[in-house]
mmCIF file of C-alpha atoms and ligand atoms in Angstrom:
data_model
loop_
_atom_site.group_PDB
_atom_site.id
_atom_site.type_symbol
_atom_site.label_atom_id
_atom_site.label_comp_id
_atom_site.label_asym_id
_atom_site.label_seq_id
_atom_site.Cartn_x
_atom_site.Cartn_y
_atom_site.Cartn_z
ATOM 1 C CA MET V 28 19.949 23.696 2.954
ATOM 2 C CA ILE V 29 16.501 23.937 1.451
ATOM 3 C CA ILE V 30 16.084 22.134 -1.866
ATOM 4 C CA ALA V 31 13.612 23.480 -4.503
ATOM 5 C CA LEU V 32 12.632 20.943 -7.232
ATOM 6 C CA GLY V 33 10.386 20.709 -10.156
ATOM 7 C CA VAL V 34 9.925 19.603 -13.719
ATOM 8 C CA PRO V 35 11.207 22.166 -16.440
ATOM 9 C CA GLY V 36 8.722 24.929 -16.724
ATOM 10 C CA ALA V 37 7.263 24.445 -13.249
ATOM 11 C CA GLY V 38 8.428 28.018 -12.454
ATOM 12 C CA LYS V 39 10.721 27.153 -9.547
ATOM 13 C CA THR V 40 13.366 29.733 -10.755
ATOM 14 C CA THR V 41 10.579 32.384 -11.117
ATOM 15 C CA VAL V 42 9.289 31.614 -7.538
ATOM 16 C CA LEU V 43 12.737 31.671 -6.025
ATOM 17 C CA LYS V 44 13.431 35.150 -7.603
ATOM 18 C CA SER V 45 10.491 36.585 -5.850
ATOM 19 C CA LEU V 46 11.398 35.334 -2.256
ATOM 20 C CA LYS V 47 12.607 37.765 0.350
ATOM 21 C CA SER V 48 15.117 36.051 2.531
ATOM 22 C CA ASP V 49 18.648 35.826 3.657
ATOM 23 C CA TYR V 50 19.152 32.491 1.897
ATOM 24 C CA LYS V 51 21.514 32.452 -1.051
ATOM 25 C CA VAL V 52 19.796 30.883 -4.112
ATOM 26 C CA VAL V 53 22.137 28.498 -5.931
ATOM 27 C CA ASN V 54 21.180 26.898 -9.230
ATOM 28 C CA TYR V 55 22.582 23.392 -9.663
ATOM 29 C CA GLY V 56 22.253 23.610 -13.415
ATOM 30 C CA ASP V 57 24.304 26.834 -13.649
ATOM 31 C CA LEU V 58 27.170 25.203 -11.743
ATOM 32 C CA MET V 59 27.004 21.998 -13.898
ATOM 33 C CA LEU V 60 26.860 24.047 -17.061
ATOM 34 C CA GLU V 61 30.051 25.911 -16.247
ATOM 35 C CA ILE V 62 31.799 22.590 -15.735
ATOM 36 C CA GLU V 63 30.360 20.969 -18.895
ATOM 37 C CA LYS V 64 31.205 23.980 -21.123
ATOM 38 C CA LYS V 65 34.821 23.736 -19.991
ATOM 39 C CA GLU V 66 35.204 20.011 -19.874
ATOM 40 C CA PHE V 67 32.936 18.754 -22.671
ATOM 41 C CA GLY V 68 32.560 21.741 -24.982
ATOM 42 C CA ILE V 69 28.704 22.113 -24.778
ATOM 43 C CA LYS V 70 27.191 25.513 -25.592
ATOM 44 C CA ASP V 71 23.845 25.707 -23.767
ATOM 45 C CA ARG V 72 21.788 24.172 -20.957
ATOM 46 C CA ASP V 73 19.558 22.258 -23.316
ATOM 47 C CA GLU V 74 22.610 20.250 -24.487
ATOM 48 C CA MET V 75 23.323 19.123 -20.910
ATOM 49 C CA ARG V 76 20.725 16.400 -20.419
ATOM 50 C CA LYS V 77 21.685 14.858 -23.753
ATOM 51 C CA LEU V 78 25.414 14.404 -22.757
ATOM 52 C CA PRO V 79 26.370 10.781 -22.085
ATOM 53 C CA ILE V 80 25.173 9.870 -18.453
ATOM 54 C CA GLU V 81 28.725 9.308 -17.221
ATOM 55 C CA LYS V 82 29.758 12.911 -18.229
ATOM 56 C CA GLN V 83 26.532 14.389 -16.462
ATOM 57 C CA LYS V 84 27.313 12.287 -13.451
ATOM 58 C CA LEU V 85 30.848 13.589 -13.251
ATOM 59 C CA ALA V 86 29.743 17.223 -13.304
ATOM 60 C CA GLN V 87 26.891 16.419 -10.925
ATOM 61 C CA LYS V 88 29.321 14.969 -8.421
ATOM 62 C CA LEU V 89 31.741 17.924 -8.655
ATOM 63 C CA VAL V 90 28.818 20.382 -8.000
ATOM 64 C CA ALA V 91 27.663 18.194 -5.058
ATOM 65 C CA GLU V 92 31.024 18.325 -3.423
ATOM 66 C CA ALA V 93 31.278 22.152 -3.918
ATOM 67 C CA LEU V 94 27.896 22.581 -2.331
ATOM 68 C CA ALA V 95 28.902 20.513 0.731
ATOM 69 C CA LYS V 96 31.610 23.218 1.291
ATOM 70 C CA MET V 97 29.366 26.242 0.739
ATOM 71 C CA PRO V 98 28.913 28.367 3.815
ATOM 72 C CA GLY V 99 25.694 30.095 4.879
ATOM 73 C CA LYS V 100 21.974 29.465 4.210
ATOM 74 C CA VAL V 101 21.354 28.097 0.834
ATOM 75 C CA ILE V 102 18.292 27.325 -1.207
ATOM 76 C CA LEU V 103 19.252 24.853 -4.043
ATOM 77 C CA ASP V 104 17.397 25.236 -7.364
ATOM 78 C CA THR V 105 17.449 21.763 -8.965
ATOM 79 C CA HIS V 106 15.698 18.810 -10.371
ATOM 80 C CA CYS V 107 14.133 15.601 -8.830
ATOM 81 C CA SER V 108 15.058 13.791 -11.898
ATOM 82 C CA VAL V 109 16.536 14.612 -15.360
ATOM 83 C CA ALA V 110 14.850 13.241 -18.453
ATOM 84 C CA THR V 111 17.771 11.930 -20.545
ATOM 85 C CA PRO V 112 17.714 9.949 -23.882
ATOM 86 C CA SER V 113 18.715 6.795 -21.501
ATOM 87 C CA GLY V 114 15.821 7.422 -19.167
ATOM 88 C CA TYR V 115 15.071 9.365 -15.962
ATOM 89 C CA TYR V 116 18.120 9.706 -13.669
ATOM 90 C CA PRO V 117 18.081 11.052 -10.198
ATOM 91 C CA GLY V 118 18.979 14.667 -9.494
ATOM 92 C CA LEU V 119 19.977 13.927 -5.938
ATOM 93 C CA PRO V 120 21.581 10.524 -5.473
ATOM 94 C CA PHE V 121 21.862 9.483 -1.884
ATOM 95 C CA GLU V 122 25.660 9.645 -2.018
ATOM 96 C CA PHE V 123 25.322 13.331 -2.456
ATOM 97 C CA LEU V 124 22.380 13.919 -0.132
ATOM 98 C CA LYS V 125 24.354 12.504 2.624
ATOM 99 C CA LEU V 126 26.940 15.212 2.228
ATOM 100 C CA TRP V 127 24.331 18.046 3.017
ATOM 101 C CA LYS V 128 22.304 19.061 5.912
ATOM 102 C CA VAL V 129 18.820 19.161 4.244
ATOM 103 C CA GLU V 130 16.082 21.155 6.049
ATOM 104 C CA SER V 131 13.285 20.681 3.587
ATOM 105 C CA LEU V 132 12.524 19.513 -0.006
ATOM 106 C CA ILE V 133 10.004 21.747 -1.790
ATOM 107 C CA TYR V 134 8.619 20.441 -5.107
ATOM 108 C CA VAL V 135 7.044 23.203 -7.381
ATOM 109 C CA THR V 136 4.700 21.951 -10.036
ATOM 110 C CA ALA V 137 1.530 22.911 -12.045
ATOM 111 C CA SER V 138 -0.962 21.182 -14.297
ATOM 112 C CA VAL V 139 0.311 19.254 -17.304
ATOM 113 C CA GLU V 140 -1.449 21.778 -19.602
ATOM 114 C CA GLU V 141 0.170 24.667 -17.844
ATOM 115 C CA LEU V 142 3.575 23.052 -18.046
ATOM 116 C CA LYS V 143 3.174 22.173 -21.725
ATOM 117 C CA ALA V 144 2.085 25.715 -22.657
ATOM 118 C CA ARG V 145 5.029 27.282 -20.682
ATOM 119 C CA ARG V 146 7.474 25.118 -22.516
ATOM 120 C CA GLU V 147 5.986 25.808 -25.881
ATOM 121 C CA ASN V 148 5.872 29.507 -25.227
ATOM 122 C CA ASP V 149 9.645 29.809 -24.272
ATOM 123 C CA PRO V 150 11.510 30.693 -27.458
ATOM 124 C CA MET V 151 14.823 31.105 -25.662
ATOM 125 C CA ARG V 152 14.916 27.278 -24.957
ATOM 126 C CA LYS V 153 14.989 24.024 -26.892
ATOM 127 C CA ARG V 154 12.556 22.117 -24.665
ATOM 128 C CA ASP V 155 11.781 18.499 -25.206
ATOM 129 C CA VAL V 156 8.242 17.301 -25.853
ATOM 130 C CA ASP V 157 8.547 14.657 -23.217
ATOM 131 C CA ASN V 158 5.862 12.890 -21.301
ATOM 132 C CA ILE V 159 5.208 15.657 -18.685
ATOM 133 C CA ALA V 160 2.688 13.675 -16.578
ATOM 134 C CA LEU V 161 5.039 10.715 -16.396
ATOM 135 C CA HIS V 162 8.048 13.009 -15.471
ATOM 136 C CA ASP V 163 5.876 14.670 -12.710
ATOM 137 C CA GLU V 164 4.782 11.211 -11.426
ATOM 138 C CA MET V 165 8.455 9.946 -11.329
ATOM 139 C CA ASN V 166 9.547 13.151 -9.614
ATOM 140 C CA ARG V 167 7.055 12.596 -6.777
ATOM 141 C CA GLY V 168 8.493 9.126 -6.286
ATOM 142 C CA TYR V 169 12.050 10.545 -6.211
ATOM 143 C CA LEU V 170 10.763 13.297 -3.874
ATOM 144 C CA ALA V 171 9.455 10.738 -1.370
ATOM 145 C CA ALA V 172 12.694 8.774 -1.499
ATOM 146 C CA TYR V 173 14.864 11.862 -0.857
ATOM 147 C CA SER V 174 12.483 12.700 2.101
ATOM 148 C CA ALA V 175 12.817 9.203 3.609
ATOM 149 C CA PHE V 176 16.530 9.146 3.188
ATOM 150 C CA THR V 177 17.180 12.690 4.707
ATOM 151 C CA GLY V 178 14.474 12.713 7.159
ATOM 152 C CA ALA V 179 13.530 16.214 5.845
ATOM 153 C CA PRO V 180 9.833 17.092 5.133
ATOM 154 C CA ALA V 181 8.573 17.090 1.602
ATOM 155 C CA VAL V 182 6.220 19.824 0.468
ATOM 156 C CA VAL V 183 4.416 20.094 -2.886
ATOM 157 C CA ILE V 184 3.570 23.719 -4.002
ATOM 158 C CA TYR V 185 1.359 24.399 -7.093
ATOM 159 C CA ASN V 186 2.368 27.346 -9.231
ATOM 160 C CA HIS V 187 -0.616 27.771 -11.358
ATOM 161 C CA ASN V 188 -0.968 30.329 -14.171
ATOM 162 C CA GLY V 189 -1.592 33.732 -12.804
ATOM 163 C CA LYS V 190 -1.106 32.495 -9.181
ATOM 164 C CA LEU V 191 2.597 33.201 -8.820
ATOM 165 C CA GLU V 192 2.099 35.354 -5.757
ATOM 166 C CA GLU V 193 0.220 32.501 -3.899
ATOM 167 C CA ALA V 194 3.145 30.083 -4.804
ATOM 168 C CA VAL V 195 5.702 32.552 -3.547
ATOM 169 C CA ALA V 196 3.692 33.213 -0.342
ATOM 170 C CA LYS V 197 3.462 29.489 0.319
ATOM 171 C CA PHE V 198 7.276 29.013 -0.273
ATOM 172 C CA GLN V 199 8.007 32.119 1.829
ATOM 173 C CA ALA V 200 6.025 30.766 4.704
ATOM 174 C CA LEU V 201 8.406 27.729 4.858
ATOM 175 C CA LEU V 202 11.492 29.855 5.317
ATOM 176 C CA ARG V 203 12.721 30.405 8.901
HETATM 177 P P1 AP5 R 20 17.585 24.372 -14.540
HETATM 178 O O1 AP5 R 20 17.990 25.611 -15.154
HETATM 179 O O2 AP5 R 20 17.245 24.241 -13.097
HETATM 180 O O3 AP5 R 20 16.381 23.740 -15.344
HETATM 181 P P2 AP5 R 20 15.536 24.138 -16.502
HETATM 182 O O4 AP5 R 20 15.042 22.811 -17.093
HETATM 183 O O5 AP5 R 20 16.251 25.130 -17.345
HETATM 184 O O6 AP5 R 20 14.333 24.663 -15.677
HETATM 185 P P3 AP5 R 20 13.851 26.076 -15.801
HETATM 186 O O7 AP5 R 20 14.636 26.953 -14.973
HETATM 187 O O8 AP5 R 20 13.596 26.371 -17.153
HETATM 188 O O9 AP5 R 20 12.431 25.785 -15.175
HETATM 189 P P4 AP5 R 20 11.742 26.336 -14.063
HETATM 190 O O10 AP5 R 20 10.846 25.473 -13.466
HETATM 191 O O11 AP5 R 20 12.799 27.022 -13.125
HETATM 192 O O12 AP5 R 20 10.880 27.445 -14.683
HETATM 193 P P5 AP5 R 20 11.042 29.077 -14.960
HETATM 194 O O13 AP5 R 20 11.035 29.750 -13.642
HETATM 195 O O14 AP5 R 20 12.126 29.242 -15.804
HETATM 196 O O15 AP5 R 20 18.661 23.286 -14.929
HETATM 197 C C1 AP5 R 20 19.279 23.071 -16.208
HETATM 198 C C2 AP5 R 20 19.855 21.773 -16.430
HETATM 199 O O16 AP5 R 20 20.771 21.429 -15.451
HETATM 200 C C3 AP5 R 20 18.808 20.536 -16.324
HETATM 201 O O17 AP5 R 20 18.087 20.395 -17.417
HETATM 202 C C4 AP5 R 20 19.694 19.434 -16.048
HETATM 203 O O18 AP5 R 20 20.361 18.872 -17.243
HETATM 204 C C5 AP5 R 20 20.843 20.065 -15.110
HETATM 205 N N1 AP5 R 20 20.690 19.796 -13.659
HETATM 206 C C6 AP5 R 20 20.102 20.650 -12.782
HETATM 207 N N2 AP5 R 20 20.080 20.043 -11.614
HETATM 208 C C7 AP5 R 20 20.631 18.823 -11.748
HETATM 209 C C8 AP5 R 20 20.961 17.793 -10.914
HETATM 210 N N3 AP5 R 20 20.679 17.738 -9.606
HETATM 211 N N4 AP5 R 20 21.552 16.576 -11.373
HETATM 212 C C9 AP5 R 20 21.834 16.512 -12.723
HETATM 213 N N5 AP5 R 20 21.607 17.474 -13.537
HETATM 214 C C10 AP5 R 20 20.991 18.662 -13.062
HETATM 215 O O19 AP5 R 20 9.592 29.359 -15.556
HETATM 216 C C11 AP5 R 20 9.268 28.769 -16.820
HETATM 217 C C12 AP5 R 20 8.310 29.704 -17.571
HETATM 218 O O20 AP5 R 20 7.002 29.706 -16.911
HETATM 219 C C13 AP5 R 20 8.790 31.169 -17.590
HETATM 220 O O21 AP5 R 20 8.462 31.639 -18.897
HETATM 221 C C14 AP5 R 20 8.011 31.899 -16.503
HETATM 222 O O22 AP5 R 20 7.742 33.287 -16.691
HETATM 223 C C15 AP5 R 20 6.653 31.067 -16.516
HETATM 224 N N6 AP5 R 20 5.928 31.113 -15.245
HETATM 225 C C16 AP5 R 20 6.457 30.769 -14.196
HETATM 226 N N7 AP5 R 20 5.468 30.780 -13.049
HETATM 227 C C17 AP5 R 20 4.324 31.197 -13.840
HETATM 228 C C18 AP5 R 20 2.968 31.473 -13.307
HETATM 229 N N8 AP5 R 20 2.591 31.392 -12.071
HETATM 230 N N9 AP5 R 20 2.082 31.854 -14.261
HETATM 231 C C19 AP5 R 20 2.447 32.050 -15.498
HETATM 232 N N10 AP5 R 20 3.687 31.813 -16.012
HETATM 233 C C20 AP5 R 20 4.702 31.375 -15.095
#
């Protein structure tokens, strides 16, 4: 499994959509949202990170277990950490990482100004005005920890404004 990570607005989903490969792209948030809609009655993905942590953790665990059984080559579109009202919490706790065979961890990011503007220009979402620089910094700490735990290499790809093709080419080059 290849794991693609990033702060909201980094453009990881956009980059993944442009790849040409035989990997199946699976979005962790989509699978969690299905569960949380059914079990906890939420309506959209911006309500997810505001659910009590124990509810998020339950949905996160169910998805992790389903992923462990998923056949074929998978790119997982997910988060290093989730900014919740109670603090940052890890997207990939070690108890889940140990269930998967991780090939590489690819962190997509951009400058704080670019991330801020992308969030402000997305009318479809209810984005938080969180501390983007701090979230990005926290994520790099989590990324290093995930890499050390799994033994999989960590890669940072910048997806700057107007440079989507460059980011896609860098990601594409990492696929076998
Ligand atoms: P998810 O859907 O993965 O997160 P998200 O916050 O919705 O992230 P986005 O998909 O919006 O950001 P993105 O970086 O993919 O950016 P995009 O390509 O859209 O997850 C949803 C929720 O699920 C999370 O909030 C969390 O609660 C939960 N979750 C997920 N994984 C979890 C886990 N492991 N544990 C616990 N909970 C988990 O691009 C953004 C914008 O930028 C777009 O408008 C795009 O057009 C633009 N853009 C992109 N690239 C460029 C570029 N090069 N130049 C100019 N514009 C660009």
